[in-house]
Amino acid sequence: MDPKVAIIGVSQTKFEPDKSYEDIPETVFRVVKEAMEDAGIDKNDLGSIVTSSVDLWDGRTASNQMLVDVVGSIMKPESRVAGDGLGAAFQGMMTILAGASEITLIVSQCRGSMGAHYEISNWVFDPIYQQPLGLDYLSAGALQANHYMANYGISQEDCARVVIKNRSDAKNNPYAQVKNETTIEEVMNSPMWAYPIKEMDAAPISDGACAVVLASGPRAEALSNRAVWILGIGSCLDCHYLGHRDLSGGDALITASNRAYSMAGISNPLKELDVAEISAAFSYQELLWTELMGFCDRGEGARILKEGLTCLRGLLPVNPSGGMMAGNPFTVAGLTRLVEAALQVRGEAGDRQVKGAAKALCHGTTGFCGQGQYVMIVGN
C-alpha cells in the first residue's frame, strides 16, 4: 500500500511490577505529554484519540473514562479498544485513511498488578461451558505449548533459550522491567505453573503505558523529518472455542502476516525485514510466532534461535527490547512493539539499536492462544 499514514511521535513508561505510587491518569498524562512533544504538536492539533484498556485489569467499569482529560479528548472524538494496543493503532490508522482525522493519538495502559492476573483472564472464555472449567490465559497457553512441542519436537530447553535471549537483550533497554541474565538451568528449575510453562517461561506481571502519534502523509511531511511510515498491516481473528482450532496451526497469524507482507511488498521476511518486535506472553510463543510469520519453516523456530539468527546481531533480530519476557503488560504490549519498531527505524533505540534498521515488523495479539492477531510493517 502507498505510505499515507506515519508515526511522528512515540513515548513509553518504564515498566514495573507495581506502579501504585502514582494514579493511572498520572502515568498516562506523562506518556501523552512526551509523545506530543516528540511529535512537535500540542492537544489542539489532535483530530481524534484512540485509547486501549481493559476494565477488569484496571478494576473499574469503562476504565477509559478516567483518561478523558489527560488524553485531550474533551470536545474531541475518542474511541476505545478493549484489547491490545496495536489494535488501537489499526483503529487510529483507519480513522486517518477515512479522512476523519489528520492527527490521531493512540494511548494504551494497563495495571497488571491490580488483580489476580490469570484468574481475571478466565472472563474471556465462554461463560456457559468453558469458564466453569477454570480456563485462563495460563492454562490455555499450556495446552497450546504441549500441542506445539509434541507436534514439532520442541523441548523445554528450546523455550528456555528464548528467556535467556530476551533477558540478555533487555539489559540494553532502560524501559525494561526484568534485566537480569539467566541460564537454562535457572529457567528449568523455576516453579512449574502449568506444564510445561514454568514461572520464568511467562511474562512477569507488569504495569505501564505507552503512546503513539499518527499523522496523515501531508501532515507528517510538514511536521517531522523523522516520520516512520506504515507500509503494511494485517489482522485476523480465529475461532473462539479452543476445540475449534488447531492450536499450533495459527491460521490467524499466518493470514495477518501475509496481508501485511503483501501490502509492504515483502516476499522473504527473514531477509527483507531488519528487526521484529513480537508479543509473546510465554517463551514457547516466540518460537511458534516466528514460524507462523514465515521467518522459517514449521518446527524450525528453535533452530534459528539456537543458530543466532534471531539474536541481537543476527540476520533478523527478534525482540531486541527484551519483549514481554522483560516485562510489558497485556493490552500495552502490542503498542510497545510499535514504539520499539519506530525507534529502531529512526535509529534512536540506543544500545539495543539494530544497525541499519530500515524496515521493522511489530506484532500484537489479543485473547487466549493468539486468537486475535495484528501485524504491522513500518519503515522509512
PDB file of N, CA and C in Angstrom, residues 120-206:
ATOM      1  N   ILE A 120      -8.329 -13.318  36.356  1.00  0.00           N
ATOM      2  CA  ILE A 120      -9.132 -12.343  35.618  1.00  0.00           C
ATOM      3  C   ILE A 120      -9.317 -12.773  34.169  1.00  0.00           C
ATOM      4  N   SER A 121      -8.277 -13.387  33.578  1.00  0.00           N
ATOM      5  CA  SER A 121      -8.369 -13.759  32.165  1.00  0.00           C
ATOM      6  C   SER A 121      -9.373 -14.880  31.921  1.00  0.00           C
ATOM      7  N   ASN A 122      -9.880 -15.520  32.967  1.00  0.00           N
ATOM      8  CA  ASN A 122     -10.931 -16.522  32.819  1.00  0.00           C
ATOM      9  C   ASN A 122     -12.184 -15.934  32.171  1.00  0.00           C
ATOM     10  N   TRP A 123     -12.378 -14.616  32.321  1.00  0.00           N
ATOM     11  CA  TRP A 123     -13.615 -13.990  31.829  1.00  0.00           C
ATOM     12  C   TRP A 123     -13.719 -13.986  30.305  1.00  0.00           C
ATOM     13  N   VAL A 124     -12.616 -14.190  29.582  1.00  0.00           N
ATOM     14  CA  VAL A 124     -12.694 -14.130  28.123  1.00  0.00           C
ATOM     15  C   VAL A 124     -13.259 -15.417  27.523  1.00  0.00           C
ATOM     16  N   PHE A 125     -13.361 -16.460  28.322  1.00  0.00           N
ATOM     17  CA  PHE A 125     -13.852 -17.739  27.800  1.00  0.00           C
ATOM     18  C   PHE A 125     -15.381 -17.795  27.836  1.00  0.00           C
ATOM     19  N   ASP A 126     -15.934 -18.734  27.082  1.00  0.00           N
ATOM     20  CA  ASP A 126     -17.377 -18.930  27.051  1.00  0.00           C
ATOM     21  C   ASP A 126     -17.915 -19.125  28.471  1.00  0.00           C
ATOM     22  N   PRO A 127     -18.897 -18.319  28.886  1.00  0.00           N
ATOM     23  CA  PRO A 127     -19.351 -18.358  30.281  1.00  0.00           C
ATOM     24  C   PRO A 127     -20.138 -19.607  30.663  1.00  0.00           C
ATOM     25  N   ILE A 128     -20.687 -20.313  29.691  1.00  0.00           N
ATOM     26  CA  ILE A 128     -21.525 -21.478  29.986  1.00  0.00           C
ATOM     27  C   ILE A 128     -20.693 -22.747  30.095  1.00  0.00           C
ATOM     28  N   TYR A 129     -19.831 -22.994  29.121  1.00  0.00           N
ATOM     29  CA  TYR A 129     -19.145 -24.280  29.037  1.00  0.00           C
ATOM     30  C   TYR A 129     -17.671 -24.236  29.464  1.00  0.00           C
ATOM     31  N   GLN A 130     -16.983 -23.092  29.254  1.00  0.00           N
ATOM     32  CA  GLN A 130     -15.541 -23.092  29.458  1.00  0.00           C
ATOM     33  C   GLN A 130     -15.086 -22.346  30.720  1.00  0.00           C
ATOM     34  N   GLN A 131     -15.754 -21.276  31.081  1.00  0.00           N
ATOM     35  CA  GLN A 131     -15.357 -20.580  32.307  1.00  0.00           C
ATOM     36  C   GLN A 131     -15.415 -21.490  33.535  1.00  0.00           C
ATOM     37  N   PRO A 132     -16.451 -22.312  33.678  1.00  0.00           N
ATOM     38  CA  PRO A 132     -16.501 -23.188  34.873  1.00  0.00           C
ATOM     39  C   PRO A 132     -15.350 -24.182  34.956  1.00  0.00           C
ATOM     40  N   LEU A 133     -14.685 -24.451  33.840  1.00  0.00           N
ATOM     41  CA  LEU A 133     -13.536 -25.361  33.854  1.00  0.00           C
ATOM     42  C   LEU A 133     -12.297 -24.711  34.476  1.00  0.00           C
ATOM     43  N   GLY A 134     -12.352 -23.381  34.632  1.00  0.00           N
ATOM     44  CA  GLY A 134     -11.212 -22.681  35.211  1.00  0.00           C
ATOM     45  C   GLY A 134     -10.156 -22.284  34.199  1.00  0.00           C
ATOM     46  N   LEU A 135     -10.477 -22.376  32.923  1.00  0.00           N
ATOM     47  CA  LEU A 135      -9.510 -21.985  31.895  1.00  0.00           C
ATOM     48  C   LEU A 135      -9.139 -20.517  32.037  1.00  0.00           C
ATOM     49  N   ASP A 136      -7.860 -20.227  31.801  1.00  0.00           N
ATOM     50  CA  ASP A 136      -7.381 -18.856  31.771  1.00  0.00           C
ATOM     51  C   ASP A 136      -6.230 -18.781  30.774  1.00  0.00           C
ATOM     52  N   TYR A 137      -5.589 -17.614  30.656  1.00  0.00           N
ATOM     53  CA  TYR A 137      -4.503 -17.471  29.685  1.00  0.00           C
ATOM     54  C   TYR A 137      -3.375 -18.467  29.953  1.00  0.00           C
ATOM     55  N   LEU A 138      -3.105 -18.737  31.225  1.00  0.00           N
ATOM     56  CA  LEU A 138      -2.005 -19.634  31.570  1.00  0.00           C
ATOM     57  C   LEU A 138      -2.325 -21.082  31.206  1.00  0.00           C
ATOM     58  N   SER A 139      -3.468 -21.590  31.649  1.00  0.00           N
ATOM     59  CA  SER A 139      -3.803 -22.985  31.379  1.00  0.00           C
ATOM     60  C   SER A 139      -4.035 -23.223  29.887  1.00  0.00           C
ATOM     61  N   ALA A 140      -4.661 -22.252  29.209  1.00  0.00           N
ATOM     62  CA  ALA A 140      -4.847 -22.384  27.766  1.00  0.00           C
ATOM     63  C   ALA A 140      -3.504 -22.343  27.050  1.00  0.00           C
ATOM     64  N   GLY A 141      -2.604 -21.479  27.528  1.00  0.00           N
ATOM     65  CA  GLY A 141      -1.269 -21.425  26.955  1.00  0.00           C
ATOM     66  C   GLY A 141      -0.532 -22.742  27.123  1.00  0.00           C
ATOM     67  N   ALA A 142      -0.726 -23.392  28.269  1.00  0.00           N
ATOM     68  CA  ALA A 142      -0.086 -24.686  28.496  1.00  0.00           C
ATOM     69  C   ALA A 142      -0.607 -25.735  27.524  1.00  0.00           C
ATOM     70  N   LEU A 143      -1.910 -25.704  27.227  1.00  0.00           N
ATOM     71  CA  LEU A 143      -2.467 -26.620  26.233  1.00  0.00           C
ATOM     72  C   LEU A 143      -1.819 -26.378  24.870  1.00  0.00           C
ATOM     73  N   GLN A 144      -1.691 -25.107  24.507  1.00  0.00           N
ATOM     74  CA  GLN A 144      -1.079 -24.772  23.215  1.00  0.00           C
ATOM     75  C   GLN A 144       0.391 -25.179  23.179  1.00  0.00           C
ATOM     76  N   ALA A 145       1.101 -24.929  24.276  1.00  0.00           N
ATOM     77  CA  ALA A 145       2.521 -25.288  24.338  1.00  0.00           C
ATOM     78  C   ALA A 145       2.708 -26.795  24.162  1.00  0.00           C
ATOM     79  N   ASN A 146       1.901 -27.589  24.858  1.00  0.00           N
ATOM     80  CA  ASN A 146       2.007 -29.046  24.723  1.00  0.00           C
ATOM     81  C   ASN A 146       1.726 -29.504  23.295  1.00  0.00           C
ATOM     82  N   HIS A 147       0.716 -28.921  22.686  1.00  0.00           N
ATOM     83  CA  HIS A 147       0.348 -29.288  21.319  1.00  0.00           C
ATOM     84  C   HIS A 147       1.492 -28.964  20.363  1.00  0.00           C
ATOM     85  N   TYR A 148       2.026 -27.751  20.463  1.00  0.00           N
ATOM     86  CA  TYR A 148       3.110 -27.313  19.587  1.00  0.00           C
ATOM     87  C   TYR A 148       4.382 -28.125  19.806  1.00  0.00           C
ATOM     88  N   MET A 149       4.754 -28.323  21.065  1.00  0.00           N
ATOM     89  CA  MET A 149       6.005 -29.020  21.358  1.00  0.00           C
ATOM     90  C   MET A 149       5.946 -30.487  20.962  1.00  0.00           C
ATOM     91  N   ALA A 150       4.791 -31.111  21.158  1.00  0.00           N
ATOM     92  CA  ALA A 150       4.646 -32.522  20.778  1.00  0.00           C
ATOM     93  C   ALA A 150       4.642 -32.690  19.262  1.00  0.00           C
ATOM     94  N   ASN A 151       3.997 -31.764  18.562  1.00  0.00           N
ATOM     95  CA  ASN A 151       3.894 -31.881  17.104  1.00  0.00           C
ATOM     96  C   ASN A 151       5.210 -31.613  16.386  1.00  0.00           C
ATOM     97  N   TYR A 152       6.052 -30.733  16.977  1.00  0.00           N
ATOM     98  CA  TYR A 152       7.248 -30.295  16.254  1.00  0.00           C
ATOM     99  C   TYR A 152       8.553 -30.603  16.989  1.00  0.00           C
ATOM    100  N   GLY A 153       8.492 -31.388  18.040  1.00  0.00           N
ATOM    101  CA  GLY A 153       9.710 -31.813  18.709  1.00  0.00           C
ATOM    102  C   GLY A 153      10.465 -30.696  19.409  1.00  0.00           C
ATOM    103  N   ILE A 154       9.729 -29.711  19.920  1.00  0.00           N
ATOM    104  CA  ILE A 154      10.339 -28.587  20.649  1.00  0.00           C
ATOM    105  C   ILE A 154      10.511 -28.991  22.107  1.00  0.00           C
ATOM    106  N   SER A 155      11.678 -28.719  22.673  1.00  0.00           N
ATOM    107  CA  SER A 155      11.951 -29.099  24.060  1.00  0.00           C
ATOM    108  C   SER A 155      11.778 -27.912  25.001  1.00  0.00           C
ATOM    109  N   GLN A 156      11.696 -28.203  26.298  1.00  0.00           N
ATOM    110  CA  GLN A 156      11.634 -27.137  27.284  1.00  0.00           C
ATOM    111  C   GLN A 156      12.922 -26.314  27.280  1.00  0.00           C
ATOM    112  N   GLU A 157      14.046 -26.947  26.972  1.00  0.00           N
ATOM    113  CA  GLU A 157      15.318 -26.224  26.881  1.00  0.00           C
ATOM    114  C   GLU A 157      15.290 -25.234  25.714  1.00  0.00           C
ATOM    115  N   ASP A 158      14.629 -25.603  24.617  1.00  0.00           N
ATOM    116  CA  ASP A 158      14.480 -24.684  23.486  1.00  0.00           C
ATOM    117  C   ASP A 158      13.731 -23.423  23.930  1.00  0.00           C
ATOM    118  N   CYS A 159      12.675 -23.622  24.708  1.00  0.00           N
ATOM    119  CA  CYS A 159      11.903 -22.484  25.208  1.00  0.00           C
ATOM    120  C   CYS A 159      12.728 -21.646  26.185  1.00  0.00           C
ATOM    121  N   ALA A 160      13.541 -22.309  26.989  1.00  0.00           N
ATOM    122  CA  ALA A 160      14.380 -21.585  27.947  1.00  0.00           C
ATOM    123  C   ALA A 160      15.344 -20.641  27.240  1.00  0.00           C
ATOM    124  N   ARG A 161      15.796 -21.011  26.046  1.00  0.00           N
ATOM    125  CA  ARG A 161      16.719 -20.146  25.304  1.00  0.00           C
ATOM    126  C   ARG A 161      16.061 -18.834  24.899  1.00  0.00           C
ATOM    127  N   VAL A 162      14.733 -18.844  24.725  1.00  0.00           N
ATOM    128  CA  VAL A 162      14.003 -17.603  24.452  1.00  0.00           C
ATOM    129  C   VAL A 162      14.132 -16.656  25.639  1.00  0.00           C
ATOM    130  N   VAL A 163      13.951 -17.197  26.836  1.00  0.00           N
ATOM    131  CA  VAL A 163      14.055 -16.388  28.057  1.00  0.00           C
ATOM    132  C   VAL A 163      15.464 -15.818  28.184  1.00  0.00           C
ATOM    133  N   ILE A 164      16.460 -16.649  27.950  1.00  0.00           N
ATOM    134  CA  ILE A 164      17.861 -16.218  28.061  1.00  0.00           C
ATOM    135  C   ILE A 164      18.152 -15.083  27.087  1.00  0.00           C
ATOM    136  N   LYS A 165      17.745 -15.233  25.830  1.00  0.00           N
ATOM    137  CA  LYS A 165      17.982 -14.203  24.819  1.00  0.00           C
ATOM    138  C   LYS A 165      17.321 -12.882  25.190  1.00  0.00           C
ATOM    139  N   ASN A 166      16.045 -12.953  25.566  1.00  0.00           N
ATOM    140  CA  ASN A 166      15.304 -11.726  25.824  1.00  0.00           C
ATOM    141  C   ASN A 166      15.794 -11.001  27.070  1.00  0.00           C
ATOM    142  N   ARG A 167      16.127 -11.747  28.103  1.00  0.00           N
ATOM    143  CA  ARG A 167      16.645 -11.095  29.308  1.00  0.00           C
ATOM    144  C   ARG A 167      18.010 -10.472  29.058  1.00  0.00           C
ATOM    145  N   SER A 168      18.806 -11.124  28.233  1.00  0.00           N
ATOM    146  CA  SER A 168      20.107 -10.564  27.903  1.00  0.00           C
ATOM    147  C   SER A 168      19.955  -9.266  27.112  1.00  0.00           C
ATOM    148  N   ASP A 169      19.058  -9.254  26.131  1.00  0.00           N
ATOM    149  CA  ASP A 169      18.829  -8.044  25.343  1.00  0.00           C
ATOM    150  C   ASP A 169      18.216  -6.927  26.176  1.00  0.00           C
ATOM    151  N   ALA A 170      17.399  -7.289  27.164  1.00  0.00           N
ATOM    152  CA  ALA A 170      16.734  -6.283  27.994  1.00  0.00           C
ATOM    153  C   ALA A 170      17.715  -5.435  28.790  1.00  0.00           C
ATOM    154  N   LYS A 171      18.928  -5.922  28.979  1.00  0.00           N
ATOM    155  CA  LYS A 171      19.928  -5.127  29.686  1.00  0.00           C
ATOM    156  C   LYS A 171      20.182  -3.797  28.984  1.00  0.00           C
ATOM    157  N   ASN A 172      19.942  -3.750  27.680  1.00  0.00           N
ATOM    158  CA  ASN A 172      20.178  -2.546  26.889  1.00  0.00           C
ATOM    159  C   ASN A 172      18.967  -1.627  26.824  1.00  0.00           C
ATOM    160  N   ASN A 173      17.870  -2.033  27.465  1.00  0.00           N
ATOM    161  CA  ASN A 173      16.613  -1.286  27.363  1.00  0.00           C
ATOM    162  C   ASN A 173      16.299  -0.596  28.688  1.00  0.00           C
ATOM    163  N   PRO A 174      16.387   0.731  28.753  1.00  0.00           N
ATOM    164  CA  PRO A 174      16.127   1.428  30.017  1.00  0.00           C
ATOM    165  C   PRO A 174      14.679   1.327  30.490  1.00  0.00           C
ATOM    166  N   TYR A 175      13.767   0.910  29.617  1.00  0.00           N
ATOM    167  CA  TYR A 175      12.358   0.797  29.988  1.00  0.00           C
ATOM    168  C   TYR A 175      11.989  -0.599  30.474  1.00  0.00           C
ATOM    169  N   ALA A 176      12.897  -1.559  30.349  1.00  0.00           N
ATOM    170  CA  ALA A 176      12.592  -2.952  30.677  1.00  0.00           C
ATOM    171  C   ALA A 176      12.449  -3.149  32.181  1.00  0.00           C
ATOM    172  N   GLN A 177      11.579  -4.063  32.551  1.00  0.00           N
ATOM    173  CA  GLN A 177      11.321  -4.376  33.958  1.00  0.00           C
ATOM    174  C   GLN A 177      12.301  -5.419  34.500  1.00  0.00           C
ATOM    175  N   VAL A 178      12.585  -6.452  33.707  1.00  0.00           N
ATOM    176  CA  VAL A 178      13.462  -7.547  34.129  1.00  0.00           C
ATOM    177  C   VAL A 178      14.709  -7.543  33.251  1.00  0.00           C
ATOM    178  N   LYS A 179      15.874  -7.369  33.888  1.00  0.00           N
ATOM    179  CA  LYS A 179      17.110  -7.228  33.118  1.00  0.00           C
ATOM    180  C   LYS A 179      18.188  -8.222  33.511  1.00  0.00           C
ATOM    181  N   ASN A 180      17.932  -9.011  34.531  1.00  0.00           N
ATOM    182  CA  ASN A 180      18.976  -9.929  34.990  1.00  0.00           C
ATOM    183  C   ASN A 180      19.113 -11.119  34.049  1.00  0.00           C
ATOM    184  N   GLU A 181      20.348 -11.441  33.687  1.00  0.00           N
ATOM    185  CA  GLU A 181      20.594 -12.586  32.816  1.00  0.00           C
ATOM    186  C   GLU A 181      20.314 -13.882  33.565  1.00  0.00           C
ATOM    187  N   THR A 182      20.090 -14.926  32.797  1.00  0.00           N
ATOM    188  CA  THR A 182      19.758 -16.201  33.414  1.00  0.00           C
ATOM    189  C   THR A 182      20.370 -17.342  32.599  1.00  0.00           C
ATOM    190  N   THR A 183      20.158 -18.543  33.048  1.00  0.00           N
ATOM    191  CA  THR A 183      20.697 -19.738  32.392  1.00  0.00           C
ATOM    192  C   THR A 183      19.579 -20.737  32.140  1.00  0.00           C
ATOM    193  N   ILE A 184      19.877 -21.724  31.308  1.00  0.00           N
ATOM    194  CA  ILE A 184      18.897 -22.784  31.057  1.00  0.00           C
ATOM    195  C   ILE A 184      18.534 -23.483  32.365  1.00  0.00           C
ATOM    196  N   GLU A 185      19.520 -23.722  33.213  1.00  0.00           N
ATOM    197  CA  GLU A 185      19.262 -24.413  34.474  1.00  0.00           C
ATOM    198  C   GLU A 185      18.311 -23.615  35.362  1.00  0.00           C
ATOM    199  N   GLU A 186      18.509 -22.310  35.428  1.00  0.00           N
ATOM    200  CA  GLU A 186      17.636 -21.483  36.262  1.00  0.00           C
ATOM    201  C   GLU A 186      16.211 -21.481  35.733  1.00  0.00           C
ATOM    202  N   VAL A 187      16.062 -21.384  34.426  1.00  0.00           N
ATOM    203  CA  VAL A 187      14.714 -21.414  33.852  1.00  0.00           C
ATOM    204  C   VAL A 187      14.060 -22.768  34.111  1.00  0.00           C
ATOM    205  N   MET A 188      14.800 -23.836  33.886  1.00  0.00           N
ATOM    206  CA  MET A 188      14.257 -25.181  34.060  1.00  0.00           C
ATOM    207  C   MET A 188      13.900 -25.471  35.511  1.00  0.00           C
ATOM    208  N   ASN A 189      14.608 -24.857  36.440  1.00  0.00           N
ATOM    209  CA  ASN A 189      14.368 -25.104  37.865  1.00  0.00           C
ATOM    210  C   ASN A 189      13.378 -24.139  38.495  1.00  0.00           C
ATOM    211  N   SER A 190      12.882 -23.176  37.723  1.00  0.00           N
ATOM    212  CA  SER A 190      11.876 -22.262  38.283  1.00  0.00           C
ATOM    213  C   SER A 190      10.567 -23.016  38.477  1.00  0.00           C
ATOM    214  N   PRO A 191       9.707 -22.554  39.384  1.00  0.00           N
ATOM    215  CA  PRO A 191       8.489 -23.294  39.729  1.00  0.00           C
ATOM    216  C   PRO A 191       7.603 -23.589  38.517  1.00  0.00           C
ATOM    217  N   MET A 192       7.100 -24.800  38.449  1.00  0.00           N
ATOM    218  CA  MET A 192       6.182 -25.193  37.380  1.00  0.00           C
ATOM    219  C   MET A 192       4.812 -24.594  37.654  1.00  0.00           C
ATOM    220  N   TRP A 193       4.279 -23.836  36.708  1.00  0.00           N
ATOM    221  CA  TRP A 193       2.977 -23.204  36.866  1.00  0.00           C
ATOM    222  C   TRP A 193       1.862 -24.015  36.213  1.00  0.00           C
ATOM    223  N   ALA A 194       2.069 -24.381  34.940  1.00  0.00           N
ATOM    224  CA  ALA A 194       1.114 -25.221  34.215  1.00  0.00           C
ATOM    225  C   ALA A 194       1.926 -25.899  33.124  1.00  0.00           C
ATOM    226  N   TYR A 195       2.180 -27.177  33.305  1.00  0.00           N
ATOM    227  CA  TYR A 195       3.130 -27.893  32.450  1.00  0.00           C
ATOM    228  C   TYR A 195       2.850 -27.631  30.960  1.00  0.00           C
ATOM    229  N   PRO A 196       3.884 -27.290  30.191  1.00  0.00           N
ATOM    230  CA  PRO A 196       5.313 -27.169  30.519  1.00  0.00           C
ATOM    231  C   PRO A 196       5.759 -25.741  30.853  1.00  0.00           C
ATOM    232  N   ILE A 197       4.809 -24.851  31.150  1.00  0.00           N
ATOM    233  CA  ILE A 197       5.147 -23.453  31.410  1.00  0.00           C
ATOM    234  C   ILE A 197       5.587 -23.286  32.855  1.00  0.00           C
ATOM    235  N   LYS A 198       6.801 -22.818  33.022  1.00  0.00           N
ATOM    236  CA  LYS A 198       7.348 -22.539  34.351  1.00  0.00           C
ATOM    237  C   LYS A 198       7.313 -21.036  34.600  1.00  0.00           C
ATOM    238  N   GLU A 199       7.573 -20.645  35.816  1.00  0.00           N
ATOM    239  CA  GLU A 199       7.485 -19.231  36.177  1.00  0.00           C
ATOM    240  C   GLU A 199       8.299 -18.343  35.235  1.00  0.00           C
ATOM    241  N   MET A 200       9.520 -18.756  34.916  1.00  0.00           N
ATOM    242  CA  MET A 200      10.374 -17.917  34.087  1.00  0.00           C
ATOM    243  C   MET A 200      10.045 -18.015  32.605  1.00  0.00           C
ATOM    244  N   ASP A 201       9.153 -18.932  32.227  1.00  0.00           N
ATOM    245  CA  ASP A 201       8.675 -19.009  30.849  1.00  0.00           C
ATOM    246  C   ASP A 201       7.562 -18.001  30.578  1.00  0.00           C
ATOM    247  N   ALA A 202       7.053 -17.369  31.612  1.00  0.00           N
ATOM    248  CA  ALA A 202       5.917 -16.465  31.482  1.00  0.00           C
ATOM    249  C   ALA A 202       6.342 -15.014  31.665  1.00  0.00           C
ATOM    250  N   ALA A 203       5.705 -14.127  30.924  1.00  0.00           N
ATOM    251  CA  ALA A 203       5.964 -12.702  31.093  1.00  0.00           C
ATOM    252  C   ALA A 203       5.602 -12.295  32.519  1.00  0.00           C
ATOM    253  N   PRO A 204       6.426 -11.484  33.174  1.00  0.00           N
ATOM    254  CA  PRO A 204       6.106 -11.078  34.543  1.00  0.00           C
ATOM    255  C   PRO A 204       4.902 -10.146  34.584  1.00  0.00           C
ATOM    256  N   ILE A 205       4.203 -10.133  35.695  1.00  0.00           N
ATOM    257  CA  ILE A 205       3.123  -9.169  35.890  1.00  0.00           C
ATOM    258  C   ILE A 205       3.730  -7.776  35.831  1.00  0.00           C
ATOM    259  N   SER A 206       3.078  -6.885  35.095  1.00  0.00           N
ATOM    260  CA  SER A 206       3.712  -5.603  34.807  1.00  0.00           C
ATOM    261  C   SER A 206       2.686  -4.477  34.763  1.00  0.00           C
TER     262      SER A 206
END
